[in-house]
Every structure is written in structure tokens, then in C-alpha cells.
Tab-separated table of C-alpha atoms in Angstrom:
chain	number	residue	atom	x	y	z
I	1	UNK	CA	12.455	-50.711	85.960
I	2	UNK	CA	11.164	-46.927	85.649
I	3	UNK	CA	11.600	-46.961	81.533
I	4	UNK	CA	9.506	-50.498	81.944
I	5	UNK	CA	7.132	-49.073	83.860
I	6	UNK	CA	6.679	-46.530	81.686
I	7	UNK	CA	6.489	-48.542	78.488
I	8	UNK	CA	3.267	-50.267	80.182
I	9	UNK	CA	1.686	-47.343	81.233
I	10	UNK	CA	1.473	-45.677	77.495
I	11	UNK	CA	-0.264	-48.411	75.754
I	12	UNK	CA	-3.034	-48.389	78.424
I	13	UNK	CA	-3.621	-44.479	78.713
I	14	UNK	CA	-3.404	-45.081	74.637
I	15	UNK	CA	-6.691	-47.038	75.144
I	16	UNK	CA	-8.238	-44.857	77.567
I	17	UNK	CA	-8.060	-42.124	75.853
I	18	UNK	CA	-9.581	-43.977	72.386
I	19	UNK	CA	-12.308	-45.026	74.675
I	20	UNK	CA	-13.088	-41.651	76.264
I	21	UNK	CA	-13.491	-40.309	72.571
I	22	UNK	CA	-15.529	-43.386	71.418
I	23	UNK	CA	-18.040	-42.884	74.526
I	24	UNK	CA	-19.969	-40.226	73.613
I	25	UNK	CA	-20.813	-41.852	69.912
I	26	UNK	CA	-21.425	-45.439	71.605
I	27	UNK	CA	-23.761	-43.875	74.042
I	28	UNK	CA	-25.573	-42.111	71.126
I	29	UNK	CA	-25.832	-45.075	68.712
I	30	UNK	CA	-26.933	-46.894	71.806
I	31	UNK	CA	-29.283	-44.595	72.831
I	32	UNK	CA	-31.274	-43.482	69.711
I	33	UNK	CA	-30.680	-46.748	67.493
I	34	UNK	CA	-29.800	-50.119	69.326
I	35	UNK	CA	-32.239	-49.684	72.076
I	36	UNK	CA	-34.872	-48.282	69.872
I	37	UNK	CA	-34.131	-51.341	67.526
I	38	UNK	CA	-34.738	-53.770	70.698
I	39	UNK	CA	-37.504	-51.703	71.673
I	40	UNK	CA	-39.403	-52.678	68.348
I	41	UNK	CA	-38.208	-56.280	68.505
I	42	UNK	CA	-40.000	-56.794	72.302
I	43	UNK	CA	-42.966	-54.831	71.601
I	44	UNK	CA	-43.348	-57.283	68.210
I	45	UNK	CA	-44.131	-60.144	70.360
I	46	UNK	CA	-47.144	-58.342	72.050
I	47	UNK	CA	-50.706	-57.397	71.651
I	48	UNK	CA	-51.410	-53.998	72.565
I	49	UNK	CA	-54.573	-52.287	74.272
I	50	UNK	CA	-54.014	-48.724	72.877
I	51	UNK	CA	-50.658	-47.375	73.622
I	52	UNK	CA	-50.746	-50.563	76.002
I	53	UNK	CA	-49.519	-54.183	75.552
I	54	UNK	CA	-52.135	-56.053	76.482
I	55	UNK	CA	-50.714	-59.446	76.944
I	56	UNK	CA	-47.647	-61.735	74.999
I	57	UNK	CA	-48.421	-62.299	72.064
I	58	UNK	CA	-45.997	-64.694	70.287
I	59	UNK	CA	-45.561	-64.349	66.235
I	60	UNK	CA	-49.338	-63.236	66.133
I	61	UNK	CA	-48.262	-59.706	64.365
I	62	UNK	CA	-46.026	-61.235	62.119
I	63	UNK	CA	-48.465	-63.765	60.829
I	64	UNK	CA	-51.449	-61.371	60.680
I	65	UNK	CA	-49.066	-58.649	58.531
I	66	UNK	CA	-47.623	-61.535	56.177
I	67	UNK	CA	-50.845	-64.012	56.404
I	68	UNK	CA	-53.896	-62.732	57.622
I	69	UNK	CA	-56.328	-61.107	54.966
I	70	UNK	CA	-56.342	-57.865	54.402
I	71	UNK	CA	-52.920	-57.173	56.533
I	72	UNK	CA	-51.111	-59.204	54.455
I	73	UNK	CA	-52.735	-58.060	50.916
I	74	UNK	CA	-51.644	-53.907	52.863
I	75	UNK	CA	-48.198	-55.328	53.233
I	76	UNK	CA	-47.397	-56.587	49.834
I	77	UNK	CA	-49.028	-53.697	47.969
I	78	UNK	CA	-46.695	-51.150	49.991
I	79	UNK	CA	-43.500	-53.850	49.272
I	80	UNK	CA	-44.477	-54.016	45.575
I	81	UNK	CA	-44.300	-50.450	45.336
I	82	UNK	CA	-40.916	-50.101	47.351
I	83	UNK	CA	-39.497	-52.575	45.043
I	84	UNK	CA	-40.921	-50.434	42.170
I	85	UNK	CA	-38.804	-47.280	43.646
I	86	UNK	CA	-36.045	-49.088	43.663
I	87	UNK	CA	-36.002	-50.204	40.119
I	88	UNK	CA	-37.358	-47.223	39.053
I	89	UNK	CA	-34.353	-45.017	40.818
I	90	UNK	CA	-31.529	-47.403	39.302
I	91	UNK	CA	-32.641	-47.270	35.812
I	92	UNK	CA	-34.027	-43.612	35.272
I	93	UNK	CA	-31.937	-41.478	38.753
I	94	UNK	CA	-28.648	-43.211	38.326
I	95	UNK	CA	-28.610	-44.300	34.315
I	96	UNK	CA	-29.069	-40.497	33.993
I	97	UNK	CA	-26.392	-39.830	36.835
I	98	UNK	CA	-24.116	-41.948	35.041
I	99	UNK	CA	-24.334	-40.196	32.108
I	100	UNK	CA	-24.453	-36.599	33.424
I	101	UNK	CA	-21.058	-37.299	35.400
I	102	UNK	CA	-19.420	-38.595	32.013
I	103	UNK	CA	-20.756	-35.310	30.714
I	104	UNK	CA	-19.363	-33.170	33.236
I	105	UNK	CA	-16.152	-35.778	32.983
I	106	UNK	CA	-15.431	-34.104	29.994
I	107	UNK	CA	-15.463	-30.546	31.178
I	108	UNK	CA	-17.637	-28.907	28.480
I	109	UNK	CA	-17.876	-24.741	28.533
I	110	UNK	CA	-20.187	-24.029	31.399
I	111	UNK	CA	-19.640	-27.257	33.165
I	112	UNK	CA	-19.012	-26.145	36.434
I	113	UNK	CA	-22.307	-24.086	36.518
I	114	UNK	CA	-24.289	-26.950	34.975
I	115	UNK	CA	-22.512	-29.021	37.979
I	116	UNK	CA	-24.186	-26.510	40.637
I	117	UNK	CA	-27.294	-26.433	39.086
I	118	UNK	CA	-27.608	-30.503	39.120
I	119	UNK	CA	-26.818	-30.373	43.112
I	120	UNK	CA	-28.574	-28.062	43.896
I	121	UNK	CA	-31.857	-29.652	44.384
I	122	UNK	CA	-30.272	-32.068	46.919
I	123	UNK	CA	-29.966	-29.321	49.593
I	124	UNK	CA	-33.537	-28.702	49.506
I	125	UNK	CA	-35.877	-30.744	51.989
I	126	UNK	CA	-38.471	-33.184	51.550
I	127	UNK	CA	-41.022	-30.853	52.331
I	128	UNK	CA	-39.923	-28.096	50.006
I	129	UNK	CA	-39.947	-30.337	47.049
I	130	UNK	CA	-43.303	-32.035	47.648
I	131	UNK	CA	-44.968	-28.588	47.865
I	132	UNK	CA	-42.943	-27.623	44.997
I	133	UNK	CA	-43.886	-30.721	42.896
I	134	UNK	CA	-47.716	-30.828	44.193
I	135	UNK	CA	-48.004	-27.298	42.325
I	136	UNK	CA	-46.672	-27.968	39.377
I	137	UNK	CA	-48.268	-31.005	38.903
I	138	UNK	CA	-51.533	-29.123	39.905
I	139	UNK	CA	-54.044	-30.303	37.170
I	140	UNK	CA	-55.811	-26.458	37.240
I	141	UNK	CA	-53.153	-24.724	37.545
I	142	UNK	CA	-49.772	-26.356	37.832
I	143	UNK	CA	-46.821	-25.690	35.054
I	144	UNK	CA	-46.906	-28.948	33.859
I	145	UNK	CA	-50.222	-29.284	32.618
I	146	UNK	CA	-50.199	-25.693	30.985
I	147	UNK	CA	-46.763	-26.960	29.256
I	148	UNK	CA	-48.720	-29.612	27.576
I	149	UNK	CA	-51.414	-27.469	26.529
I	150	UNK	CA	-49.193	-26.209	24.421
I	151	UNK	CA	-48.338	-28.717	22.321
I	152	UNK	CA	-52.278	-30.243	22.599
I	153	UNK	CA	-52.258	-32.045	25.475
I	154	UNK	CA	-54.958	-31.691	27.996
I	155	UNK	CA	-54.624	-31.415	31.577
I	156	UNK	CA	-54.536	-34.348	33.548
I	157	UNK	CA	-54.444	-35.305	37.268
I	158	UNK	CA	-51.252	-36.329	38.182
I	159	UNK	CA	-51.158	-36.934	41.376
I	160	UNK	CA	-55.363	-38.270	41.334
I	161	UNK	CA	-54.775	-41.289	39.021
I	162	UNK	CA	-53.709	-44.655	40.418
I	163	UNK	CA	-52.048	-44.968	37.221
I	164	UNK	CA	-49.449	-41.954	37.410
I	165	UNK	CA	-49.355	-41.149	41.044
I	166	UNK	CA	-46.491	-43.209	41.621
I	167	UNK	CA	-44.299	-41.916	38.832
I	168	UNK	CA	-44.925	-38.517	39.010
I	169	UNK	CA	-43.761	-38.472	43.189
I	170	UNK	CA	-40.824	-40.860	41.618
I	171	UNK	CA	-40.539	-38.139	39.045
I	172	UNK	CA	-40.067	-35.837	41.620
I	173	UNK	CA	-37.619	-38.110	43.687
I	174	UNK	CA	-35.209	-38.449	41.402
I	175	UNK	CA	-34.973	-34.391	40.379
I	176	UNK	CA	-34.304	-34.107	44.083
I	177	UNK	CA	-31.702	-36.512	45.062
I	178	UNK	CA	-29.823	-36.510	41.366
I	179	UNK	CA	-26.836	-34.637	42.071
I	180	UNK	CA	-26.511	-36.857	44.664
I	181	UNK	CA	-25.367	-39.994	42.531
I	182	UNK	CA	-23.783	-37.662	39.968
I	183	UNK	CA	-21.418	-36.378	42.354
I	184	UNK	CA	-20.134	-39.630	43.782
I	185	UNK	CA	-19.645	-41.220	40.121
I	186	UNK	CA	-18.234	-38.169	39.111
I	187	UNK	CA	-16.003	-38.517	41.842
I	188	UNK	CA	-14.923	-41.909	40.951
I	189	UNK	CA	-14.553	-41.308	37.582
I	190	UNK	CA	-12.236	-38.159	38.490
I	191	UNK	CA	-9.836	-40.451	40.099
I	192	UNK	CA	-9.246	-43.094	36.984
I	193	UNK	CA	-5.351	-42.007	35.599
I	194	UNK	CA	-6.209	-39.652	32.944
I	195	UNK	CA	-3.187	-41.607	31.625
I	196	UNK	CA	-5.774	-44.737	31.187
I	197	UNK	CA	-8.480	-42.706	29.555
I	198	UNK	CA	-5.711	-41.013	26.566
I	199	UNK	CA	-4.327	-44.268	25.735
I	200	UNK	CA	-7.918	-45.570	25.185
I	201	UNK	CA	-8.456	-42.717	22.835
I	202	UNK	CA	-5.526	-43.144	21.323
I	203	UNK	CA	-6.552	-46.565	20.634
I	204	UNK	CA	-9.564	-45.257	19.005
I	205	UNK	CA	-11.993	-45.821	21.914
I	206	UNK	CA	-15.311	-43.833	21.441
I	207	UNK	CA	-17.782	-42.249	24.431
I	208	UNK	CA	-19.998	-45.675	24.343
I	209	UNK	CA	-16.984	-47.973	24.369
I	210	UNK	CA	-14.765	-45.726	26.864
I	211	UNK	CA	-17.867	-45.958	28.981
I	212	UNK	CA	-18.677	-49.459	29.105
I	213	UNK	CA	-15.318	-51.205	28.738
I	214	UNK	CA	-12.894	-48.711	31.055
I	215	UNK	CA	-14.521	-46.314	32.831
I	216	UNK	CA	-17.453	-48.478	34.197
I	217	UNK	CA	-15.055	-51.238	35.472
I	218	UNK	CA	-13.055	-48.936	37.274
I	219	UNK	CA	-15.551	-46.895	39.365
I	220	UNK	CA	-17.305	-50.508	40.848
I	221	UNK	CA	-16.709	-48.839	44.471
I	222	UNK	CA	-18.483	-45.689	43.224
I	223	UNK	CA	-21.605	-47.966	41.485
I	224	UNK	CA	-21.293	-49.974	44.963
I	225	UNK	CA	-22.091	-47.135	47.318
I	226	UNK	CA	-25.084	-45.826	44.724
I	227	UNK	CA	-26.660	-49.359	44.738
I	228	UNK	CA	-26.448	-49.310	48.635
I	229	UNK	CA	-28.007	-45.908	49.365
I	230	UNK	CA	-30.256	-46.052	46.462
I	231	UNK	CA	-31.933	-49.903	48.102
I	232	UNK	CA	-31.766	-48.612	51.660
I	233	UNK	CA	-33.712	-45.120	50.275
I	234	UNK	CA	-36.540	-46.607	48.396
I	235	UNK	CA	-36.922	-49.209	51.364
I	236	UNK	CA	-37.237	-46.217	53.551
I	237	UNK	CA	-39.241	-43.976	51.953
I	238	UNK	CA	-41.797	-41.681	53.442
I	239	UNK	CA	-41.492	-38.336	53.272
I	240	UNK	CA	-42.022	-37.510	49.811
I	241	UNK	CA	-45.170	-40.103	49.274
I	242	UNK	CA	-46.623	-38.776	52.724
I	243	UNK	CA	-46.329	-34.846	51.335
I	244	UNK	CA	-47.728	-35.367	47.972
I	245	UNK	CA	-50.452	-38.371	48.120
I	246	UNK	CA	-50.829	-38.542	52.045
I	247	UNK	CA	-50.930	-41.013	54.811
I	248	UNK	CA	-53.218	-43.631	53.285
I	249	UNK	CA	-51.012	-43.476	49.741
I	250	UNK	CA	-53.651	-42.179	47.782
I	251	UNK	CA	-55.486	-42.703	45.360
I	252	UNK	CA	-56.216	-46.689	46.088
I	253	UNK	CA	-53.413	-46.949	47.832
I	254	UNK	CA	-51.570	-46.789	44.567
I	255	UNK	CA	-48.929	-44.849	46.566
I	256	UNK	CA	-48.486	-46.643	49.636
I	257	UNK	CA	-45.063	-47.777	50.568
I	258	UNK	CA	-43.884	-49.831	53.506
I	259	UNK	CA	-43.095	-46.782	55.953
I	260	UNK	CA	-46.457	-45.309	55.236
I	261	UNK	CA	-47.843	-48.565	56.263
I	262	UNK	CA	-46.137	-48.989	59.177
I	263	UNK	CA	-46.791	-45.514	60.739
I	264	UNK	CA	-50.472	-45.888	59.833
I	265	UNK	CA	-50.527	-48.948	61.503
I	266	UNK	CA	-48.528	-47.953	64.343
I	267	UNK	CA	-49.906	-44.501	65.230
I	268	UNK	CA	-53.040	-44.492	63.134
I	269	UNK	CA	-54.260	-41.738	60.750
I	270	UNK	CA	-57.829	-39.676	60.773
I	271	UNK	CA	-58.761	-41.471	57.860
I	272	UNK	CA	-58.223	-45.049	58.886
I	273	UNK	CA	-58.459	-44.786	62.665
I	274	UNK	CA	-56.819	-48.104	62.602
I	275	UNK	CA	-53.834	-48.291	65.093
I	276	UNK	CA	-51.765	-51.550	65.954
I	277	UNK	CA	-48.660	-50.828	67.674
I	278	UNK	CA	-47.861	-54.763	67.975
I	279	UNK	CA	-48.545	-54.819	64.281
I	280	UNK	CA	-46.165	-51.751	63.715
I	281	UNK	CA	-43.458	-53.217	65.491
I	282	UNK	CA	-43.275	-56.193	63.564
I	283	UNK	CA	-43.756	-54.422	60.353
I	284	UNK	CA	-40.746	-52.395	61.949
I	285	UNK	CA	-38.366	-55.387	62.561
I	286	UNK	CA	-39.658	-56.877	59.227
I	287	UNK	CA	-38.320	-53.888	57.204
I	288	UNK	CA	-35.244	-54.050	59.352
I	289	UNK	CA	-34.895	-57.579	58.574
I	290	UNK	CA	-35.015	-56.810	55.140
I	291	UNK	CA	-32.955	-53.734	54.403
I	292	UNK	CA	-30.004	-55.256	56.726
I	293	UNK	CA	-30.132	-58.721	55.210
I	294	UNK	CA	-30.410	-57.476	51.398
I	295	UNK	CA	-27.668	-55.002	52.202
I	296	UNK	CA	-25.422	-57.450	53.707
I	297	UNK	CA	-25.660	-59.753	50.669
I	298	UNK	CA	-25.447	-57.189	47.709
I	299	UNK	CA	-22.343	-55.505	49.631
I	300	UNK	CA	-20.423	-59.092	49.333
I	301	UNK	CA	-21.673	-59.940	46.153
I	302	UNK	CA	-20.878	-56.267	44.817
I	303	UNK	CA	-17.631	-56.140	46.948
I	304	UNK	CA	-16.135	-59.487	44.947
I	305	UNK	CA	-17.686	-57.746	41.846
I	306	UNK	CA	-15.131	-55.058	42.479
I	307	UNK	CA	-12.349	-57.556	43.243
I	308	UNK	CA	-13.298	-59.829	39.863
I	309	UNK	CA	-12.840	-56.954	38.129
């Protein structure tokens, strides 16, 4: 009966014990993401008198940010422009990644420094960069312009023309966060049997077709995780558009991306003086909707990618 007894007793101090480490996380996630999360999602459903709901509201914020003229015409400019990022940071951030971790792959003299050098814009902040990028494109006196005066090319606003606002805070993006990507593909790329890549020399396999027909195939988890963080990043973006074109996405809104939108909506700006926080919140649990339910979907189709192949 004792050795019984004591049989019983393990598993359950076994689960305390998981539980007491587990409680300090669960409290946190609960704490400063579920209940903000539900937060949003109540305050959605309500008018608001200031800082103050006002009254119930129903689906009133949703249909005025997705309907309603000139919410709705706000909210698909800043989507367009998230969906831009994203396409923007697949082709140009990780095509580039892709090939700079093949490069490194190979272990050419110097590759290790070249390997610092690519990272080591990630460690920088936000902030950092978009000061950093805001005076070089300076169209008096930033590096950029006097580069181009060398070859001829006059100075030009960068940051003041609807037309290449956009790209040149992308620009700036994607020489902060591209060691990011490089790293994880060169990771995946670092654990294919080296075994795999002679025999496809050996079989007269070039760089292009190595590329395409082994090595791609057999870093899917690596591309997986890239596509993830890369969706859930532009979808999120704020920090570098709010440093280097400000709150209202300047110029013409050409700049304005769905969490510029919803802060200016939610808390207001000097410029606009136009604060919803009913509107916010839906805006909130709108971009929530999306980022969750487009992650969900590309993980399983991605996921079975990597299976299929």
C-alpha cells in the first residue's frame, strides 16, 4: 500500500509543479494580451463620449470604418498600402535574403565579416534607423541626393513625394530587418547534408539549378517562418512610417498604414484632432481578425507545402 501510495502521489506533484512554472507566463499572456484583446472587442460595440462610452453601440464602428464615406475610403488606403509592404518585403527583403544566405552558404574569403555586417542593422531600433534614413534621404543635404549629383542626378524629395515616400521608408525597412531573414535561411540551408549538395554537383548541378531544384525544397520550414513574420510585420507596421512621414502618413496620406490609422483614430493627433475610440477598437479587432485568420490559413497551406514536398 505505501509503494501505491506513493506511485499516486508523483504524477500529481509532477503536475503541480508544471503548473507552478506555467503560472507566471499564463498570468502575463493573460494580463497584457488576452484581456487587452477582450478589452478592444467590448469597447468595439460602443460609442464613446471622449475617453467615455457613451452608449451600446452595436456594429456601428465596424460599418462606418468599412462603409461609411470617408472612414471607409481611410481604411482601404492604409490596407492597400500594408498589402503593398508585404509584397514589397517578399520580393525585394527576402529574394535578396535568399540570395545573400546562398552567398554566405558558400563561405567565400571574408564571409563571416560580410555575415556581421548584414545583421548588424537588425540590432538597431526603429527610431535610430528612421533618423538615420530621414538624413540621408534629406533632399538639401542628405547622402543620397549628393550621391546622385554625381552622376547628374538632381536632388529630389524623397520622403515629400506621394510617389516615393512609400518606397524609400520600405527602402529603409528592408536594410534594417535583412539579416533577419538571411540568418534563418542561412540557417536552414546549413542543415541540408552537405552529402546532398556534393552529389548534386557531382551531377553537374549549377548555383541556379542547386538553388531552385534542392536547396529551395528543403528549407520550406525556413521559407515558412519568413512568410509568417514577414505578413504579421507589414500588417503591423508603425514605427518606421510614424518616424519618417508622421502620424497622418504624409504626404496625402501616401504613407498611411493600418496602425497609423488606428492610433489616429483612437487617440487622435494635433493635426487631425479627430479621435474615435469605438472606431479604434474595431479597427483594432479588424486587424486582429485579419492577421490571425490569414496566418492561420497560410501556416496550413504552407505546412502541407512542406509535407508535399
Amino acid at each position: 500500500m505505501p509503494s501505491r501510495r506513493r506511485r499516486s502521489f508523483l504524477p500529481r506533484r509532477r503536475t503541480l509543479w508544471i503548473a507552478f512554472l506555467l503560472a507566471p507566463a499564463a498570468l502575463i499572456m493573460t494580463a497584457f494580451v488576452v484581456w487587452p484583446l477582450l478589452s478592444a472587442l467590448r469597447l468595439s460595440f460602443y460609442s464613446f463620449n471622449g475617453l467615455r462610452p457613451a452608449g451600446f453601440a452595436g456594429l456601428e464602428n465596424f460599418r462606418q470604418v468599412l462603409i461609411e464615406h470617408p472612414f471607409s475610403d481611410w481604411t482601404y488606403n492604409a490596407l492597400f498600402h500594408n498589402v503593398v509592404v508585404f509584397l514589397a518585403l517578399m520580393v525585394f527583403e527576402n529574394g535578396t535574403a535568399f540570395l545573400l544566405a546562398f552567398a554566405l552558404l558558400k563561405a567565400l574569403p571574408g564571409h563571416r565579416v560580410h555575415q556581421v555586417i548584414v545583421f548588424l542593422p537588425v540590432v538597431l531600433s526603429a527610431v535610430v534607423v528612421g533618423f538615420l534614413w530621414k538624413l540621408l534621404l534629406h533632399p538639401l543635404f542628405g547622402l543620397v541626393n549628393q550621391s546622385l549629383a554625381l552622376v547628374g542626378i538632381g536632388a529630389h524629395a524623397w520622403l515629400g513625394d506621394e510617389s516615393t515616400a512609400l518606397g524609400s521608408i520600405i527602402l529603409a525597412n528592408i536594410w534594417h530587418w535583412l539579416g533577419f531573414p538571411t540568418l534563418v535561411l542561412l540557417a536552414g540551408m546549413q542543415r541540408i547534408d552537405k552529402e546532398v549538395l556534393e552529389a548534386a554537383r557531382l551531377d553537374g548541378a549549377g548555383d541556379f539549378k542547386l538553388l531552385t531544384q534542392i536547396i529551395w525544397p528543403l528549407i520550406a520550414p525556413s521559407v515558412t517562418i519568413i512568410y509568417i513574420l514577414t505578413f504579421i510585420g507589414s500588417f503591423n507596421w508603425f514605427e518606421l512610417p510614424y518616424i519618417m512621414a508622421g502620424l497622418t502618413g504624409s504626404p496625402g496620406g501616401s504613407t498611411d498604414v493600418l496602425g497609423l490609422y488606428f492610433y489616429r483614430t483612437a487617440f487622435g493627433s494635433t493635426t487631425t484632432g479627430i479621435q474615435d475610440f469605438g472606431q479604434g477598437s474595431a479597427l483594432a479587432v479588424l486587424m486582429f481578425i485579419l492577421i490571425a485568420g490569414v496566418t492561420w490559413m497560410a501556416l496550413r497551406i504552407l505546412r502541407r507545402r512542406e509535407a508535399d514536398l
